XYZ file of C-alpha atoms in Angstrom:
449
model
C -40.369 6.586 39.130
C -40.643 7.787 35.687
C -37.920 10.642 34.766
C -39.351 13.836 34.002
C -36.589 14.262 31.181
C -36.967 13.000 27.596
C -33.799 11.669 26.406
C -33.198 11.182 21.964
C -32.506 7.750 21.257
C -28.567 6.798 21.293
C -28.038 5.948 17.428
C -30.104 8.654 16.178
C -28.334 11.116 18.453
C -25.212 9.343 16.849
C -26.576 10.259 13.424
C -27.064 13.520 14.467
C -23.376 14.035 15.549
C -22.387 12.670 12.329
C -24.590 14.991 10.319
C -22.730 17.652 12.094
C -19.419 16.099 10.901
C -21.152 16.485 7.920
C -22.086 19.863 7.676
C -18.497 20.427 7.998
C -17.567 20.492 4.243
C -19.988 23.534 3.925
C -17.530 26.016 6.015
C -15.973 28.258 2.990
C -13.583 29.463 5.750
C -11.792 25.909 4.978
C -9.159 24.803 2.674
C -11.336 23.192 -0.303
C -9.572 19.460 0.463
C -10.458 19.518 4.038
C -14.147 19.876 3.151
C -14.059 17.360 1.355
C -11.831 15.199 3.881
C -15.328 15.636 6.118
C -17.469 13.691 3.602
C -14.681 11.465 3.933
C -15.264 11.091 7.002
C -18.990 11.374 7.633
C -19.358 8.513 5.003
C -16.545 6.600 6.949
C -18.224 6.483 10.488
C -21.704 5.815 8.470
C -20.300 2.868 7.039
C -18.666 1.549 11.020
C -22.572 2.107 12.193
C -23.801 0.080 10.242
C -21.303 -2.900 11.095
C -21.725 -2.767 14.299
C -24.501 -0.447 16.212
C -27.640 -1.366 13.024
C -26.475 -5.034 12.907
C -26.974 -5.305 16.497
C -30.423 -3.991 16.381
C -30.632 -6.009 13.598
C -29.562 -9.151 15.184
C -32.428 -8.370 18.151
C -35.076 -7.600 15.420
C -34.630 -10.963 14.105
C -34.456 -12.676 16.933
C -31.149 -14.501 16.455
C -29.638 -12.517 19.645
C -31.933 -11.133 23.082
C -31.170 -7.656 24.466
C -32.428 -6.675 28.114
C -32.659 -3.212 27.093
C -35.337 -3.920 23.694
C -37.898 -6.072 21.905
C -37.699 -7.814 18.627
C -40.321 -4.916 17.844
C -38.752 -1.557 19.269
C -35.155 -3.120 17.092
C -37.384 -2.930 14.091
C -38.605 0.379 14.484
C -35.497 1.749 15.536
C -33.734 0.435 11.962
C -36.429 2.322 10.383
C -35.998 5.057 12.055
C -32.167 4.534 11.703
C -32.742 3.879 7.838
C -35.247 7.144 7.402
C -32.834 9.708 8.876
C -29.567 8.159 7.237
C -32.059 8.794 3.413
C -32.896 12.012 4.838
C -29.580 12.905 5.122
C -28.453 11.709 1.896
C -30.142 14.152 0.047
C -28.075 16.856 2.206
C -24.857 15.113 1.122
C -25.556 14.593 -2.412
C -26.536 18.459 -2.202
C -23.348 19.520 -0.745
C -21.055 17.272 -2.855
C -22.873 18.308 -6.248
C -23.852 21.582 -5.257
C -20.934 22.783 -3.249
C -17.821 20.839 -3.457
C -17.734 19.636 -7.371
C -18.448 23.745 -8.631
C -15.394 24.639 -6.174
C -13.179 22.044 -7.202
C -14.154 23.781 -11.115
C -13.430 27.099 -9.794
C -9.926 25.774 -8.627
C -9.862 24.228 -11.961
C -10.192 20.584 -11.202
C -12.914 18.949 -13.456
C -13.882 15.837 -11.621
C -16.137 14.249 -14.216
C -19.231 12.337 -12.599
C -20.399 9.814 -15.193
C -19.424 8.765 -18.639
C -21.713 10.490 -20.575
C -20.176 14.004 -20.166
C -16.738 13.692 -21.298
C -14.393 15.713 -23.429
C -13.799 14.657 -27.097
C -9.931 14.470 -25.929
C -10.753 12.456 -23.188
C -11.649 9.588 -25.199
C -9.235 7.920 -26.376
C -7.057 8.303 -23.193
C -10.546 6.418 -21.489
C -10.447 3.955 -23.468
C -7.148 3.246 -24.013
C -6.389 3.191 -19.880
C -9.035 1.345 -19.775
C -7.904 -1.836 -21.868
C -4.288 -1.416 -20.411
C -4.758 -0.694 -16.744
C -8.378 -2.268 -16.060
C -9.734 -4.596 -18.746
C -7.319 -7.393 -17.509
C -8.839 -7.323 -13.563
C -12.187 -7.456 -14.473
C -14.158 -10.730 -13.987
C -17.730 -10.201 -14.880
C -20.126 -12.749 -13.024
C -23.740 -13.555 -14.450
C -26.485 -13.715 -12.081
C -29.526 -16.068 -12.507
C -32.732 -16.121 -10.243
C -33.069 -19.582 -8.272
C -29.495 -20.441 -8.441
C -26.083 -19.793 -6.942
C -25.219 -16.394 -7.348
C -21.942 -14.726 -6.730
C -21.176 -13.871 -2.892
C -20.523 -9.777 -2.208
C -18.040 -9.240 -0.007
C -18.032 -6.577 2.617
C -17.754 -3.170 1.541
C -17.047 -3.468 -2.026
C -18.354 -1.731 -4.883
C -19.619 -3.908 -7.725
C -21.359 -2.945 -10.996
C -24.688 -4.038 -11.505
C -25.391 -4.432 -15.142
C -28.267 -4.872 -17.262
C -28.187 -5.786 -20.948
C -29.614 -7.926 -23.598
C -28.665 -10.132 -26.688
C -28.084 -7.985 -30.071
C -30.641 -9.211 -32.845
C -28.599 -9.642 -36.084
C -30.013 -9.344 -39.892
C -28.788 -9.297 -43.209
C -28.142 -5.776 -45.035
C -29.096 -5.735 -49.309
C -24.999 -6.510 -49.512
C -25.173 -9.537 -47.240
C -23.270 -7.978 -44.285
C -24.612 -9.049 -40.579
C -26.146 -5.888 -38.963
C -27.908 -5.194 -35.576
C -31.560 -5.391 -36.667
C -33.843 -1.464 -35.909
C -34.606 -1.035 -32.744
C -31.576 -3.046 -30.899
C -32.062 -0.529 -27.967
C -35.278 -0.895 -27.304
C -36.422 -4.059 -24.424
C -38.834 -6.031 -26.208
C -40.968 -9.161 -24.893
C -38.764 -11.494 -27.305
C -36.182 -9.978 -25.731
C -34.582 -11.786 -22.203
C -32.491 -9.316 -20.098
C -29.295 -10.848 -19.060
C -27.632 -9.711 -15.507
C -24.240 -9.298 -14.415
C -22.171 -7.982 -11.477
C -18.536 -6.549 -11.587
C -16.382 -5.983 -8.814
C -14.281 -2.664 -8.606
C -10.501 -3.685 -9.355
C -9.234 -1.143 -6.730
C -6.439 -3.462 -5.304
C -5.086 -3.430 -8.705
C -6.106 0.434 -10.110
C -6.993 3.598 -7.947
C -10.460 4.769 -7.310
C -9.951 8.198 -8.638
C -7.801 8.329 -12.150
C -6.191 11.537 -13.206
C -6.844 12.421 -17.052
C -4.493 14.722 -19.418
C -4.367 17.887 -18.342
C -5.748 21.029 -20.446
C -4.266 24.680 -20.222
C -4.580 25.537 -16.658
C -7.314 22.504 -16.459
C -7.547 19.631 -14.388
C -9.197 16.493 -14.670
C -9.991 13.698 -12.743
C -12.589 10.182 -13.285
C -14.065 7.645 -11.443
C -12.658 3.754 -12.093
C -16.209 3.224 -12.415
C -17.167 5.546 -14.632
C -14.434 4.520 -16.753
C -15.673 0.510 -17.053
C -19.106 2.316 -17.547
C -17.976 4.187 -20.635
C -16.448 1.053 -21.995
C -18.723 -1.829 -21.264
C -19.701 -2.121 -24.706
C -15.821 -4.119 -25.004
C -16.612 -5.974 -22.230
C -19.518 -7.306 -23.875
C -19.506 -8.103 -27.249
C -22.417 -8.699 -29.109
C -24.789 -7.004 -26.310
C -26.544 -3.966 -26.011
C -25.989 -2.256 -22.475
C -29.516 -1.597 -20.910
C -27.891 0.113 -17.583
C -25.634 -0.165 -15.079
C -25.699 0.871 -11.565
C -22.959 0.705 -8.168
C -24.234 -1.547 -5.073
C -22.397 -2.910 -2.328
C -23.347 -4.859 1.006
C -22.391 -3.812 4.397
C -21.540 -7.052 6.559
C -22.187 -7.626 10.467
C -18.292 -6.801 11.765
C -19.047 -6.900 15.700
C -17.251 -9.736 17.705
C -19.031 -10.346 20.846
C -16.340 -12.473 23.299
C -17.068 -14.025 26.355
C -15.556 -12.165 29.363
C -15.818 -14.804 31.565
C -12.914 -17.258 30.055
C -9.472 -17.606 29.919
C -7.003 -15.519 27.897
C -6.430 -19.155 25.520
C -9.846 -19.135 24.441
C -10.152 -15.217 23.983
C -7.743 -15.994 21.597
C -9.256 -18.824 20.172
C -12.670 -16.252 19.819
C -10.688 -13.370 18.528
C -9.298 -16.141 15.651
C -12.433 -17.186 14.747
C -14.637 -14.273 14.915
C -12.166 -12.014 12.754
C -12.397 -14.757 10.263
C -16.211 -14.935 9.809
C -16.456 -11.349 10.264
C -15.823 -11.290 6.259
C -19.179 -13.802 5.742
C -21.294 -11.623 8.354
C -24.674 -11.425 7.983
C -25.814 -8.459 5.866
C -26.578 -5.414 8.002
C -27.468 -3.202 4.600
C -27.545 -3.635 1.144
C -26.468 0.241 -0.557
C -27.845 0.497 -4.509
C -27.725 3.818 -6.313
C -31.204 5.394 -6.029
C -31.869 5.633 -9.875
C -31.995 1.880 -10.115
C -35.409 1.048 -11.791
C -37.502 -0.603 -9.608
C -37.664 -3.835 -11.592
C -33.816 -4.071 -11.582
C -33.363 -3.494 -7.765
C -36.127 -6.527 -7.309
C -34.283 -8.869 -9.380
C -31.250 -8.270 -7.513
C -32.781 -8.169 -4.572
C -34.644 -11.951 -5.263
C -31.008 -13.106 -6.513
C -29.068 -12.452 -3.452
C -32.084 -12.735 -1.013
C -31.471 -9.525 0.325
C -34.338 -8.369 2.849
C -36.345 -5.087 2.295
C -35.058 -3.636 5.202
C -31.810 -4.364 4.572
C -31.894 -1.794 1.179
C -30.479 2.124 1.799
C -30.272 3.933 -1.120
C -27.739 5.479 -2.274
C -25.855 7.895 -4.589
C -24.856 6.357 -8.307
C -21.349 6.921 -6.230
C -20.507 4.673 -3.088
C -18.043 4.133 -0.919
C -17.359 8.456 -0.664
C -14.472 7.468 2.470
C -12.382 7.307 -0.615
C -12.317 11.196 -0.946
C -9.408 11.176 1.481
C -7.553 9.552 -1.251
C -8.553 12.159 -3.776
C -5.947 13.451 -5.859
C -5.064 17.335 -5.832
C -3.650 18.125 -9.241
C -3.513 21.610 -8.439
C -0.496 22.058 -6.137
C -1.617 26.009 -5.552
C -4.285 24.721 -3.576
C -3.657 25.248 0.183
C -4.688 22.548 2.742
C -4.400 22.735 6.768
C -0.857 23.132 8.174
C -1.259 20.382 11.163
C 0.617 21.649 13.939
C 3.723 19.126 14.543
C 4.043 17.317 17.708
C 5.879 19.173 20.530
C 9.134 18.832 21.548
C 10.141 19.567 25.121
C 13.458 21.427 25.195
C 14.560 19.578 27.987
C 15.222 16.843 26.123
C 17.813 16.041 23.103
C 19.703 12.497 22.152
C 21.747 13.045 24.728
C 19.785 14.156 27.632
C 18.380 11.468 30.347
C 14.656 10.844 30.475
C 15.362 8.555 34.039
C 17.822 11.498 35.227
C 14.747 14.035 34.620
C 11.876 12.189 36.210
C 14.222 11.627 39.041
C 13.778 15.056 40.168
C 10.706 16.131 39.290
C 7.260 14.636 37.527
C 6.403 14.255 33.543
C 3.289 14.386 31.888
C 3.391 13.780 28.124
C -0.142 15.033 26.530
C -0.637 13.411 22.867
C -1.365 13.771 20.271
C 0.586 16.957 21.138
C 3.735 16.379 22.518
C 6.170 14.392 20.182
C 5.931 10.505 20.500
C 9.542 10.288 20.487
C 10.057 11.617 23.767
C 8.483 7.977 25.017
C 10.626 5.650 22.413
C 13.281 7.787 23.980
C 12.710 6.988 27.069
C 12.087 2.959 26.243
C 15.497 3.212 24.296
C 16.869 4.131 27.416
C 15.329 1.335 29.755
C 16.809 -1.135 26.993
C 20.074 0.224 27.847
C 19.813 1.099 31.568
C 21.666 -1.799 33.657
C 19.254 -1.441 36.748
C 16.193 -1.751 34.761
C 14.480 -5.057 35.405
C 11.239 -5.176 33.666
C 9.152 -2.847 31.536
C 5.282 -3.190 31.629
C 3.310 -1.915 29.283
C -0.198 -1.314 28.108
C -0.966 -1.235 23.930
C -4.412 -0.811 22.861
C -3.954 -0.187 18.987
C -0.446 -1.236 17.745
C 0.806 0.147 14.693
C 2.594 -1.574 11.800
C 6.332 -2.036 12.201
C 5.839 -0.108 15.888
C 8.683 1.482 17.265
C 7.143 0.636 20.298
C 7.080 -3.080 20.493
C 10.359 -3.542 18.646
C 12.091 -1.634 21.039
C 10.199 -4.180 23.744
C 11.211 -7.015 21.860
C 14.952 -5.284 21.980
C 14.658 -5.506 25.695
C 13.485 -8.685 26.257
C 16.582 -9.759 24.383
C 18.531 -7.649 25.985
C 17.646 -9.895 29.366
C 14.695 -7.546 30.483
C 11.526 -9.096 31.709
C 8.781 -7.748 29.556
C 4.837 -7.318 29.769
C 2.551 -6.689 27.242
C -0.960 -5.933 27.841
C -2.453 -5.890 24.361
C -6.143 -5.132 24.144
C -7.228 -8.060 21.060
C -10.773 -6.389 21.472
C -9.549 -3.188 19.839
C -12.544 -2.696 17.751
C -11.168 -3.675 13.667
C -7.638 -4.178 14.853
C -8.387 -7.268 16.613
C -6.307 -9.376 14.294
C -3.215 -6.968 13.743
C -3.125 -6.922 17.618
C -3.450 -11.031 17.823
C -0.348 -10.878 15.191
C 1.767 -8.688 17.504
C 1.087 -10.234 20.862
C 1.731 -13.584 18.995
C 4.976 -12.086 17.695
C 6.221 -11.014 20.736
C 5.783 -14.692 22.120
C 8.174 -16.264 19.545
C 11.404 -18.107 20.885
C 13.469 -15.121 18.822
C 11.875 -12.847 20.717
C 13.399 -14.561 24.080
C 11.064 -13.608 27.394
C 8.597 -11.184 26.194
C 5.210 -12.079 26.889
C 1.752 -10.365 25.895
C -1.603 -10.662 28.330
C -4.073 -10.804 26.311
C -7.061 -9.365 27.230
């Protein structure tokens, strides 16, 4: 029987819970920071998507995988549809980043330039000068030919795309070599040359604070700063144009349920590892790319058509969480910090409490330590046996399992169950679970699941 309700489609209803994450960063009611933490984030779970629901659909669409639940057809349409609504919705973020969030950061006096063009004549030298110290010496410039081995993109960086052709030298009336008229202009004796750059940001930040002015602020893009000094990257050519791109990879590891916990692991190992060489899911360009530029690059890599999504000449906008705030008199969120029952103190007895009466710990809102606490204790507690526990996402250097592998040493029996299928954590968790297997770490043991 055919239901008489008409349901949206699950990714675009995604997309439209995301555009409401979105829309976020136009309350005014909000510190200025925190709107901008929501393009942060909006661009963030955009970018996940892709990885994993579009290259899914993708995956159907091109037959490499079979889905009960769609055709090789309805996966195309639906990444059309997927790729229509995520355009349609850049324009809204473009508008509220340009429109909204850049004049506020002004009005708080924070000048975040937004190419190199528009600079300030006391900017300059500082530009240029950071520029051969901090990033000249990371940059590897890689040509790019048609019809032979190109460079290989890796997931979810930003490289520059550049564009430029050999200077034509002449002879002045003194005999000094000059660039002959017209150097600028692309000529049919003229062959365009092509090069991509990947962003140094292991080794430099993404944003750069510049010298200060009065009661001014300013901050720059690492990109815009190469831009504004390509011309000393490449000597002896003239710089057509330049333009951000990047490649989303397929990041989804699909495991068989239906084997042992040995070759989960043996999955987990190799999936995480070719997750880095997935199969492009989207190929993100800055919209103003000329059309002939985006189809050499597009020949080049062998990108698909429907793998390109524009984009804004700046990618990657999850960054904005890392976005410096110069001006300290500008107020963000208080977060509220985690609870602390008065019950409790160093002293009191977790084991002595729950003895006489039930305890339910709600987080993020009660204070973590209250549990470490009461692990601490079991470490210590002579007629504890054995501690089981569940971890789904394990943090770096976690209290939690260090205090586990404390009592396992201590001559507790200890269980793990660690989740490996913890979407993006999968190998951090492998590490731990590993970890906690290790002879030093005497008879704690991790399920993997």
């Amino acid at each position: 029987m055919k239901s008489k309700y008409s349901y949206f489609k699950r990714d675009i209803s995604w997309l439209s819970f995301n555009y409401r994450v979105l829309l976020e960063a136009l309350d005014e009611q909000l510190p200025l920071y925190e709107r901008i933490n929501f393009i942060s984030i909006y661009s963030s779970n955009l970018e996940e998507f892709y990885k994993i629901r579009v290259a899914d659909h993708k995956a159907v669409a091109s037959g490499v995988t079979q889905n009960d639940e769609e055709t090789v057809q309805s996966a195309r349409e639906l990444v059309e549809e997927i790729n229509r609504e995520v355009t349609r919705q850049l324009d809204d973020r473009v508008f509220i980043y340009e429109q909204k969030i850049l004049p506020a950061l002004r009005r708080n006096h924070i000048i975040f330039y937004q190419d190199s063009h528009h600079i300030e004549d006391f900017h300059k030298s500082f530009i240029r000068d950071y520029f051969k110290e901090e990033i000249f010496p990371y940059l590897q410039p890689v040509p790019v030919a048609k019809n032979k081995i190109v460079s290989f993109l890796r997931d979810n960086r930003i490289y520059l795309a550049i564009r430029l052709y050999l200077k034509e030298y002449g002879k002045d009336n003194e005999g000094h070599t000059t660039p002959t008229e017209g150097e600028n202009n692309e000529s049919a004796s003229r062959k365009a040359h092509y090069f991509v750059m990947k962003q140094p940001y292991a080794k430099v930040p993404r944003f750069i604070e510049l010298p200060s002015d009065g009661t001014n602020y300013y901050l720059m893009f690492i990109e815009d700063i190469i831009k504004a000094n390509l011309p000393l990257i490449f000597p002896g050519y003239d710089i057509d144009s330049s333009y951000s791109i990047k490649i989303s990879r397929d990041a989804d590891i699909l495991i068989d349920d239906d084997i042992d916990s040995a070759s989960i692991v043996k999955q987990v190992k190799e999936k995480v590892k070719k997750r880095k060489i997935g199969a492009v899911c989207r190929f993100v360009y800055n919209r103003s790319m000329p059309e002939d530029f985006l189809d050499f690059l597009v020949d080049a890599f062998g990108i698909h058509r429907d793998e390109l999504v524009p984009g804004d000449k700046h990618l990657n906008m999850e960054d904005l969480s890392r976005l410096p705030n110069p001006n300290r008199l500008l107020p963000r969120i208080e977060k509220p910090k985690p609870i602390k029952l008065n019950a409790f103190d160093e002293k009191g007895s977790i084991f002595r409490y729950v003895a006489k009466k039930d305890l339910l710990l709600y987080y993020p809102y009660h204070s973590f330590e209250h549990f470490i606490h009461f692990l601490y204790e079991a470490v210590h507690d002579p007629n504890t046996r054995e501690i089981m526990v569940t971890q789904y996402r394990v943090a770096e250097n976690s209290a939690v399992i260090n205090t586990l592998i404390a009592a396992a040493r201590n001559g507790k029996k200890v269980t793990v169950f660690v989740e490996l299928k913890a979407r993006f954590d999968e190998e951090h968790n492998l590490a731990t679970a590993e970890m906690m297997q290790r002879p030093e770490s005497k008879s704690s043991t991790a399920c993997r699941g």
